[in-house]
Amino acid sequence: MITLTSDFGSIYPAAMRGVILRQTDARLVDVTHDLPRGDVRAASFWLRFVLPEFPPAVHLVVVDPGVGTDRRAIVVRAGDHALVGPDNGSLLPPARALSDGEIEAFEIDVADPDSQTFHGRDVFAPYAAAVHEVGVESIDDVATLAPIDDPIDVRLPDPTVSAEGRLIDAEVLVVDRFGNVITNVPGETLGEATRVRIDGERVPVAETFGAVDRGEKLLTVGSHGYVELDVNDGRGDEAFDLAAGDVVRIRIGAE
Amino acid sequence: MITLTSDFGSIYPAAMRGVILRQTDARLVDVTHDLPRGDVRAASFWLRFVLPEFPPAVHLVVVDPGVGTDRRAIVVRAGDHALVGPDNGSLLPPARALSDGEIEAFEIDVADPDSQTFHGRDVFAPYAAAVHEVGVESIDDVATLAPIDDPIDVRLPDPTVSAEGRLIDAEVLVVDRFGNVITNVPGETLGEATRVRIDGERVPVAETFGAVDRGEKLLTVGSHGYVELDVNDGRGDEAFDLAAGDVVRIRIGAE
Amino acid sequence: MITLTSDFGSIYPAAMRGVILRQTDARLVDVTHDLPRGDVRAASFWLRFVLPEFPPAVHLVVVDPGVGTDRRAIVVRAGDHALVGPDNGSLLPPARALSDGEIEAFEIDVADPDSQTFHGRDVFAPYAAAVHEVGVESIDDVATLAPIDDPIDVRLPDPTVSAEGRLIDAEVLVVDRFGNVITNVPGETLGEATRVRIDGERVPVAETFGAVDRGEKLLTVGSHGYVELDVNDGRGDEAFDLAAGDVVRIRIGAE
């Protein structure tokens, strides 16, 4: 099985599918091709969330703002999984989530690709197919892959917690298509709180959207385990006026 | 074969794919993940249109505005097909279209899902895979499924026809991505009419878009069998100023 | 293998998938369903770019502004590949790219389709499945296909080159989702130029986006082999104020 992820939208991913299918009859499964353009952090967040749902697979991941520059191209082995893509940090957070800790990285010997603007087609897709064919356990056998010990990592920022755990300075990691504002605050940080103040305004803590009236704000722990700022049947990003990268102060206990 | 339908857009459906592929190697076919958010009626309309094209399959259908509330989770058996999703009416209109009338419903025993906001991943996807593995004819064998006789139904509204069939008060069911305005008026209601008045304005009845000039309005019977208000190479919703839920008066014979 | 391409967006393509899967268990691969609506030239450009990446396959291609009119429905054989779609020119440029020159066209005998607005479902999908089942080499055996020698062709316009190759009047063929402005100028036309003037303004020629600063304009040869006008991490269409069909003057050597 090979999964495909990119920020390419439509059409360009088909070129990668074609290239892979010339090399292998593996099952292809799209993760998404609608990641925010060139946003390595968003890629790493979403892939850390989604890829662990999959059985062992080769994951082709191309969010590549540095395509054609001297950034490296890599394969990462994480347990029974492998990830193939640019060495810009997007691969390591999901790799950690896919393994019990041990991660190995290999640099791809990029000889002379057909283009300097579409390595998804010309470098990464062929390697994803090749790794699938040789098998994740045998990556070391691919002559054009050289072990490296310094793949670039991206660490998602931790929130700042103070006032005995009651004051959290959070950062917005991503906003999803529903407008849900996903922060970097792990759900367990909330404890048993039933209300919070968001930048001063009282907001209920709820298990799900339908627990508040339509159009009402809520704070919930999303399916990824992080605190979200949402609106039932509405857009949290607009209601809270927040976007990816913004900082927001959450005060636990709203008395 | 398992088909997947939701209003999740991109990324979230991949989590459902992964969960299913951990349980089965069934063929997965996407129907769409771009249904209007939380719109149960639109879901039932489109699925009634599309699912009958498929060979026997398990259809995972998640348009779930009540996720995490006490709405039930169900499996519906309709002939050789099964549908899995929330009990909110979205499943029954397509189920009727898939069977010769007989429909059986089963409630899923939702024990303690991992999340209260993503039952597509945590409840429905595992059940779709389980029903596929046991086989549609053996749904009764799944211990955690209990027959129910009162699944929620959604009936699409009928138009009001008066003046000896010449005056139709129609409702807009959905607007598609092309801006075609799809009403609740079955095509046969038109009889042999070649012209109508829409809210007073003359509009030709045509077999297809190209029968009128570019930019011109027309009324046609769409591929779903319902009357559409369209513009050749343009947007009917804008030209007629209509949206889902609006009422529009169609007078047959435009003299 | 059957690939699917259209301008249908979401939902409608699923009806084609269902129809095909009732006839065959071939692998289905989506190319895209987001082509510009009714734009035959854009369809032919993108398919000429993408389809040659695929192994031998039947390609269902439905960009069909004339659906339901008297335009013909055709199958085109190009080497080991076949294309199925409306006879409006969209099929021939990719067919030429898929074969070593020889192309054969067959007219589909469209008896009485279920609809006059959705031949993707009612005419082309069944024929794509049928051609797949009989095999591309045996298209002649399908009784309802009749050889024709005059399929409609679309020729992408050539640029006008003057002043000893230093002055190019180019046309914008398409703009991709990133805003990259793709012209009809083959990359080799540039020679060794390192700078050009675009409508009078100096722009560097670069191998890839990252070779210029963020937000800066560049001219590059895209992965399709044509000259693109881009902005690193921005939108070329906005920066250059260009859209599909526009003419732009490129002067090689920017002194």
Coordinates of N, CA and C in Angstrom, one line a residue, chain B residues 9-186:
Chain B
G9 N -14.8 17.0 3.6 CA -13.8 17.7 2.8 C -12.6 16.8 2.7
S10 N -11.4 17.3 2.8 CA -10.2 16.6 2.6 C -9.6 16.3 4.0
I11 N -8.6 15.4 4.1 CA -7.9 15.0 5.2 C -8.7 14.0 6.1
Y12 N -9.8 14.5 6.7 CA -10.5 13.6 7.7 C -11.0 12.3 7.0
P13 N -11.4 12.3 5.7 CA -11.8 11.0 5.1 C -10.7 10.0 5.1
A14 N -9.4 10.5 5.1 CA -8.3 9.6 5.0 C -8.2 8.8 6.3
A15 N -8.6 9.4 7.4 CA -8.6 8.6 8.7 C -9.6 7.5 8.6
M16 N -10.7 7.7 8.0 CA -11.7 6.6 7.8 C -11.1 5.5 6.9
R17 N -10.4 6.0 5.8 CA -9.8 5.0 4.9 C -8.8 4.1 5.7
G18 N -8.0 4.7 6.5 CA -7.0 4.0 7.2 C -7.6 3.0 8.1
V19 N -8.6 3.4 8.9 CA -9.3 2.5 9.8 C -9.9 1.3 9.1
I20 N -10.5 1.6 8.0 CA -11.1 0.5 7.2 C -10.0 -0.5 6.7
L21 N -9.0 0.1 6.2 CA -7.9 -0.8 5.6 C -7.1 -1.6 6.6
R22 N -7.3 -1.2 7.9 CA -6.7 -2.1 8.9 C -7.5 -3.3 9.2
Q23 N -8.8 -3.2 8.7 CA -9.7 -4.3 9.0 C -10.0 -5.2 7.8
T24 N -9.9 -4.6 6.6 CA -10.3 -5.4 5.4 C -9.5 -4.9 4.2
D25 N -9.4 -5.8 3.2 CA -8.8 -5.3 2.0 C -9.8 -5.1 0.9
A26 N -11.0 -4.7 1.3 CA -12.1 -4.4 0.3 C -11.7 -3.2 -0.6
R27 N -12.2 -3.2 -1.7 CA -12.1 -2.0 -2.6 C -12.8 -0.9 -2.0
L28 N -12.1 0.3 -1.9 CA -12.7 1.5 -1.4 C -13.0 2.4 -2.6
V29 N -14.2 3.0 -2.7 CA -14.6 3.9 -3.7 C -15.2 5.2 -3.1
D30 N -14.6 6.3 -3.4 CA -15.2 7.6 -2.8 C -16.4 8.0 -3.7
V31 N -17.5 8.3 -3.0 CA -18.6 8.9 -3.6 C -18.4 10.4 -3.7
T32 N -18.3 11.0 -2.5 CA -17.9 12.4 -2.4 C -17.7 12.7 -0.9
H33 N -16.8 13.7 -0.7 CA -16.7 14.2 0.7 C -17.0 15.7 0.8
D34 N -17.7 16.2 -0.3 CA -18.0 17.6 -0.4 C -19.5 17.9 -0.3
L35 N -20.2 17.0 0.4 CA -21.6 17.3 0.6 C -21.8 18.6 1.5
P36 N -22.9 19.3 1.3 CA -23.0 20.5 2.1 C -23.0 20.1 3.6
R37 N -22.3 20.9 4.4 CA -22.0 20.5 5.8 C -23.3 20.4 6.6
G38 N -23.5 19.2 7.1 CA -24.6 18.9 8.0 C -25.9 18.9 7.4
D39 N -26.0 18.9 6.0 CA -27.2 19.0 5.3 C -27.8 17.6 5.0
V40 N -28.6 17.1 5.9 CA -29.1 15.7 5.8 C -30.0 15.5 4.6
R41 N -30.8 16.5 4.2 CA -31.6 16.4 3.1 C -30.8 16.4 1.8
A42 N -29.8 17.2 1.7 CA -29.0 17.2 0.5 C -28.3 15.8 0.4
A43 N -27.8 15.3 1.5 CA -27.1 14.0 1.5 C -28.1 12.9 0.9
S44 N -29.3 12.9 1.5 CA -30.3 11.9 1.0 C -30.6 12.0 -0.5
F45 N -30.7 13.3 -0.9 CA -31.0 13.5 -2.4 C -29.9 13.0 -3.2
W46 N -28.6 13.4 -2.9 CA -27.5 13.0 -3.8 C -27.3 11.5 -3.8
L47 N -27.4 10.9 -2.6 CA -27.2 9.4 -2.5 C -28.2 8.6 -3.1
R48 N -29.5 9.1 -3.1 CA -30.5 8.4 -3.8 C -30.3 8.4 -5.3
F49 N -29.6 9.5 -5.7 CA -29.2 9.7 -7.2 C -28.1 8.8 -7.6
V50 N -27.0 8.7 -6.7 CA -25.8 8.1 -7.1 C -25.7 6.6 -6.7
L51 N -26.1 6.3 -5.5 CA -25.8 4.9 -5.0 C -26.4 3.8 -5.9
P52 N -27.6 4.0 -6.5 CA -28.1 2.9 -7.3 C -27.3 2.6 -8.5
E53 N -26.3 3.4 -8.9 CA -25.4 3.1 -10.0 C -24.4 2.0 -9.6
F54 N -24.3 1.8 -8.3 CA -23.2 0.9 -7.9 C -23.7 -0.6 -7.8
P55 N -22.7 -1.5 -8.0 CA -23.0 -2.9 -7.7 C -23.1 -3.1 -6.2
P56 N -23.6 -4.2 -5.7 CA -23.8 -4.5 -4.3 C -22.5 -4.0 -3.5
A57 N -22.8 -3.2 -2.4 CA -21.7 -2.7 -1.7 C -22.1 -2.3 -0.3
V58 N -21.2 -2.0 0.6 CA -21.4 -1.4 1.8 C -21.1 0.1 1.7
H59 N -22.1 1.0 2.0 CA -22.0 2.4 1.8 C -21.8 3.1 3.2
L60 N -20.7 3.6 3.4 CA -20.4 4.4 4.6 C -20.8 5.9 4.3
V61 N -21.8 6.4 5.1 CA -22.4 7.7 4.8 C -22.4 8.5 6.1
V62 N -21.5 9.5 6.2 CA -21.4 10.3 7.4 C -21.6 11.8 7.2
V63 N -22.9 12.2 7.3 CA -23.2 13.6 7.4 C -24.0 13.6 8.7
D64 N -23.3 14.2 9.7 CA -23.7 13.9 11.1 C -23.7 15.1 12.0
P65 N -24.6 16.0 11.7 CA -24.6 17.2 12.6 C -24.8 16.9 14.1
G66 N -25.4 15.7 14.4 CA -25.6 15.4 15.8 C -24.5 14.5 16.4
V67 N -23.3 14.5 15.8 CA -22.3 13.6 16.3 C -22.0 13.9 17.8
G68 N -21.9 12.8 18.6 CA -21.7 13.0 20.0 C -22.9 13.2 20.9
T69 N -24.0 13.5 20.3 CA -25.3 13.6 21.0 C -25.9 12.2 21.1
D70 N -27.1 12.1 21.6 CA -27.7 10.8 21.7 C -28.4 10.2 20.5
R71 N -28.2 10.8 19.3 CA -28.7 10.3 18.1 C -28.1 8.9 17.9
R72 N -28.9 8.0 17.4 CA -28.4 6.6 17.2 C -27.4 6.4 16.0
A73 N -26.7 5.4 16.1 CA -25.8 5.0 14.9 C -26.5 3.7 14.4
I74 N -26.6 3.6 13.0 CA -27.3 2.5 12.5 C -26.7 1.9 11.3
V75 N -27.1 0.7 11.0 CA -26.8 0.0 9.7 C -28.2 -0.3 9.1
V76 N -28.3 0.0 7.8 CA -29.5 -0.3 7.1 C -29.2 -1.3 6.0
R77 N -30.0 -2.4 5.9 CA -29.8 -3.3 4.9 C -30.9 -3.0 3.8
A78 N -30.5 -2.9 2.6 CA -31.4 -2.6 1.5 C -31.0 -3.5 0.3
G79 N -31.7 -4.6 0.1 CA -31.4 -5.6 -0.9 C -30.0 -6.1 -0.7
D80 N -29.1 -6.0 -1.7 CA -27.7 -6.5 -1.6 C -26.8 -5.5 -1.0
H81 N -27.4 -4.3 -0.7 CA -26.5 -3.2 -0.2 C -26.7 -3.1 1.3
A82 N -25.7 -2.4 1.9 CA -25.9 -2.0 3.3 C -25.4 -0.5 3.4
L83 N -26.0 0.3 4.3 CA -25.6 1.6 4.5 C -25.3 1.7 6.0
V84 N -24.2 2.4 6.3 CA -23.8 2.6 7.7 C -23.6 4.1 8.0
G85 N -24.3 4.6 9.0 CA -24.1 6.0 9.4 C -25.0 6.4 10.5
P86 N -25.1 7.7 10.7 CA -26.0 8.2 11.8 C -27.5 8.0 11.5
D87 N -28.3 7.9 12.5 CA -29.7 7.7 12.3 C -30.4 9.1 12.3
N88 N -30.2 9.8 11.2 CA -30.8 11.1 11.0 C -31.6 11.3 9.8
G89 N -31.9 10.1 9.1 CA -32.7 10.2 7.9 C -31.9 10.2 6.6
S90 N -30.6 10.5 6.7 CA -29.9 10.5 5.4 C -29.8 9.2 4.7
L91 N -29.9 8.1 5.5 CA -29.8 6.7 4.9 C -31.0 6.2 4.2
L92 N -32.2 6.6 4.6 CA -33.4 5.9 4.2 C -33.8 6.2 2.7
P93 N -33.8 7.4 2.2 CA -34.1 7.6 0.8 C -33.2 6.8 -0.1
P94 N -31.9 6.8 0.1 CA -31.1 6.0 -0.8 C -31.3 4.5 -0.6
A95 N -31.6 4.1 0.6 CA -31.9 2.7 0.9 C -33.1 2.2 0.1
R96 N -34.2 3.1 0.1 CA -35.3 2.7 -0.7 C -35.0 2.5 -2.2
A97 N -34.1 3.4 -2.7 CA -33.8 3.4 -4.1 C -32.9 2.1 -4.4
L98 N -32.3 1.6 -3.4 CA -31.4 0.4 -3.6 C -32.1 -0.9 -3.4
S99 N -33.3 -0.9 -2.9 CA -34.0 -2.2 -2.6 C -35.3 -2.2 -3.4
D100 N -35.9 -3.3 -3.4 CA -37.3 -3.4 -4.0 C -38.3 -3.1 -2.9
G101 N -37.9 -2.3 -1.9 CA -38.9 -1.9 -1.0 C -38.6 -2.3 0.4
E102 N -38.0 -3.5 0.6 CA -37.8 -4.0 2.0 C -36.5 -3.4 2.5
I103 N -36.6 -2.8 3.7 CA -35.5 -2.2 4.3 C -35.4 -2.7 5.8
E104 N -34.3 -3.1 6.3 CA -34.1 -3.4 7.7 C -33.1 -2.5 8.3
A105 N -33.4 -2.1 9.6 CA -32.5 -1.2 10.2 C -32.0 -1.9 11.5
F106 N -30.7 -1.6 11.9 CA -30.1 -2.2 13.1 C -29.4 -1.0 13.8
E107 N -29.5 -1.0 15.1 CA -28.8 0.0 15.9 C -27.4 -0.5 16.3
I108 N -26.4 0.3 16.2 CA -25.1 0.0 16.6 C -25.0 0.3 18.1
D109 N -24.4 -0.7 18.8 CA -24.1 -0.5 20.2 C -22.8 0.3 20.3
V110 N -23.0 1.6 20.5 CA -21.8 2.5 20.6 C -21.3 2.5 22.0
A111 N -20.3 1.7 22.2 CA -19.8 1.6 23.6 C -19.2 2.9 24.1
D112 N -18.0 3.1 23.7 CA -17.2 4.2 24.3 C -16.2 4.6 23.2
P113 N -16.7 5.4 22.3 CA -15.8 5.7 21.2 C -14.6 6.6 21.6
D114 N -13.5 6.6 20.8 CA -12.3 7.3 21.1 C -12.6 8.8 21.2
S115 N -13.5 9.3 20.4 CA -13.9 10.7 20.4 C -15.4 10.9 20.3
Q116 N -15.8 12.1 20.7 CA -17.2 12.4 20.5 C -17.5 13.3 19.4
T117 N -16.4 13.6 18.6 CA -16.6 14.5 17.5 C -16.2 13.9 16.1
F118 N -15.8 12.6 16.1 CA -15.4 12.0 14.9 C -15.8 10.5 14.9
H119 N -17.1 10.3 14.9 CA -17.6 9.0 14.9 C -17.5 8.3 13.5
G120 N -17.2 9.2 12.5 CA -16.9 8.6 11.2 C -15.7 7.7 11.3
R121 N -14.7 8.1 12.0 CA -13.5 7.3 12.3 C -13.7 6.2 13.3
D122 N -14.4 6.6 14.4 CA -14.4 5.8 15.6 C -15.5 4.9 15.7
V123 N -16.6 5.1 15.0 CA -17.8 4.2 15.0 C -18.1 3.7 13.7
F124 N -18.4 4.6 12.7 CA -19.0 4.1 11.4 C -18.0 3.4 10.5
A125 N -16.7 3.9 10.5 CA -15.8 3.2 9.6 C -15.5 1.7 10.1
P126 N -15.3 1.5 11.4 CA -15.1 0.1 11.8 C -16.3 -0.7 11.5
Y127 N -17.5 -0.2 11.7 CA -18.7 -1.0 11.4 C -18.9 -1.3 9.9
A128 N -18.5 -0.3 9.1 CA -18.6 -0.5 7.6 C -17.7 -1.7 7.2
A129 N -16.5 -1.7 7.8 CA -15.5 -2.8 7.5 C -16.1 -4.1 8.1
A130 N -16.7 -4.0 9.3 CA -17.2 -5.3 9.9 C -18.3 -5.9 9.1
V131 N -19.2 -5.0 8.6 CA -20.4 -5.5 7.8 C -19.8 -6.0 6.5
H132 N -18.9 -5.4 5.9 CA -18.3 -5.9 4.7 C -17.7 -7.3 4.9
E133 N -17.0 -7.5 6.0 CA -16.3 -8.7 6.3 C -17.3 -9.9 6.5
V134 N -18.4 -9.6 7.3 CA -19.3 -10.6 7.6 C -20.3 -10.8 6.4
G135 N -20.5 -9.8 5.6 CA -21.4 -10.0 4.4 C -22.7 -9.4 4.7
V136 N -23.3 -8.7 3.7 CA -24.6 -8.0 3.9 C -25.7 -9.0 4.3
E137 N -25.6 -10.2 3.8 CA -26.7 -11.1 4.1 C -26.6 -11.6 5.5
S138 N -25.5 -11.4 6.2 CA -25.3 -11.9 7.6 C -25.2 -10.8 8.6
I139 N -25.7 -9.7 8.3 CA -25.7 -8.6 9.3 C -26.2 -9.0 10.6
D140 N -27.3 -9.8 10.6 CA -27.9 -10.3 11.8 C -26.9 -11.0 12.8
D141 N -25.9 -11.5 12.2 CA -24.9 -12.2 13.0 C -24.0 -11.3 13.9
V142 N -24.0 -10.1 13.6 CA -23.1 -9.2 14.3 C -23.8 -8.9 15.7
A143 N -23.1 -9.3 16.7 CA -23.7 -9.3 18.0 C -24.1 -7.9 18.5
T144 N -23.3 -6.9 18.1 CA -23.5 -5.6 18.6 C -24.5 -4.8 17.8
L145 N -25.2 -5.5 16.9 CA -26.2 -4.8 16.1 C -27.6 -5.4 16.5
A146 N -28.5 -4.5 16.9 CA -29.9 -4.9 17.3 C -30.9 -4.3 16.4
P147 N -31.8 -5.2 15.9 CA -32.8 -4.7 15.0 C -33.7 -3.6 15.6
I148 N -34.0 -2.6 14.8 CA -34.9 -1.5 15.2 C -36.0 -1.3 14.1
D149 N -37.1 -0.9 14.5 CA -38.2 -0.7 13.5 C -38.6 0.8 13.3
D150 N -37.8 1.7 13.9 CA -38.2 3.1 13.8 C -37.0 4.0 13.4
P151 N -36.2 3.6 12.3 CA -35.1 4.5 11.9 C -35.8 5.8 11.4
I152 N -35.0 6.9 11.7 CA -35.5 8.2 11.2 C -35.5 8.3 9.7
D153 N -36.6 8.9 9.2 CA -36.7 9.0 7.8 C -36.7 10.5 7.4
V154 N -36.3 10.7 6.2 CA -36.4 12.1 5.6 C -37.2 11.9 4.3
R155 N -38.3 12.6 4.2 CA -39.0 12.6 3.0 C -38.8 13.9 2.3
L156 N -38.4 13.9 1.0 CA -38.2 15.1 0.3 C -39.6 15.7 0.0
P157 N -39.7 17.0 0.1 CA -41.0 17.6 -0.1 C -41.6 17.4 -1.5
D158 N -42.9 17.2 -1.6 CA -43.5 17.2 -2.9 C -43.9 18.6 -3.3
P159 N -43.9 18.8 -4.6 CA -44.4 20.1 -5.1 C -45.9 20.2 -5.0
T160 N -46.4 21.4 -5.0 CA -47.8 21.6 -5.0 C -48.2 21.9 -6.4
V161 N -49.1 21.1 -6.9 CA -49.6 21.3 -8.3 C -51.0 21.7 -8.3
S162 N -51.4 22.8 -9.1 CA -52.8 23.2 -9.1 C -53.1 23.7 -10.5
A163 N -54.3 24.3 -10.7 CA -54.7 24.8 -12.0 C -54.7 23.7 -13.0
E164 N -55.2 22.6 -12.7 CA -55.2 21.4 -13.7 C -53.8 21.1 -14.1
G165 N -52.9 21.1 -13.2 CA -51.5 20.7 -13.5 C -50.7 21.8 -14.1
R166 N -51.2 23.0 -14.3 CA -50.4 24.0 -15.0 C -49.6 24.9 -14.1
L167 N -49.9 24.8 -12.8 CA -49.2 25.7 -11.9 C -48.5 24.9 -10.8
I168 N -47.2 25.0 -10.7 CA -46.4 24.2 -9.8 C -45.7 25.1 -8.8
D169 N -45.9 24.9 -7.5 CA -45.1 25.6 -6.5 C -44.0 24.6 -6.1
A170 N -42.8 24.8 -6.6 CA -41.7 23.9 -6.4 C -40.8 24.4 -5.3
E171 N -40.0 23.5 -4.8 CA -39.0 23.8 -3.8 C -37.6 23.4 -4.4
V172 N -36.6 24.3 -4.2 CA -35.3 24.0 -4.6 C -34.7 23.0 -3.6
L173 N -34.3 21.8 -4.1 CA -33.7 20.7 -3.2 C -32.3 21.0 -3.0
V174 N -31.5 21.2 -4.1 CA -30.1 21.4 -4.0 C -29.7 22.2 -5.2
V175 N -28.5 22.9 -5.0 CA -27.8 23.5 -6.2 C -26.5 22.8 -6.4
D176 N -26.2 22.4 -7.6 CA -25.0 21.6 -7.7 C -23.8 22.6 -8.0
R177 N -22.6 22.1 -8.2 CA -21.5 22.9 -8.3 C -21.5 23.8 -9.6
F178 N -22.3 23.4 -10.5 CA -22.4 24.2 -11.8 C -23.4 25.3 -11.6
G179 N -24.0 25.4 -10.5 CA -25.1 26.4 -10.3 C -26.4 25.9 -10.8
N180 N -26.5 24.6 -11.2 CA -27.8 24.1 -11.7 C -28.8 24.0 -10.4
V181 N -30.0 24.6 -10.6 CA -30.9 24.6 -9.5 C -31.9 23.4 -9.7
I182 N -31.8 22.5 -8.8 CA -32.5 21.2 -8.9 C -33.7 21.3 -7.9
T183 N -34.9 21.2 -8.6 CA -36.2 21.3 -7.8 C -36.7 19.9 -7.4
N184 N -37.8 20.0 -6.7 CA -38.5 18.7 -6.3 C -39.6 18.3 -7.3
V185 N -39.5 18.8 -8.5 CA -40.6 18.5 -9.5 C -40.1 17.4 -10.4
P186 N -40.8 16.2 -10.3 CA -40.4 15.1 -11.2 C -40.6 15.5 -12.6

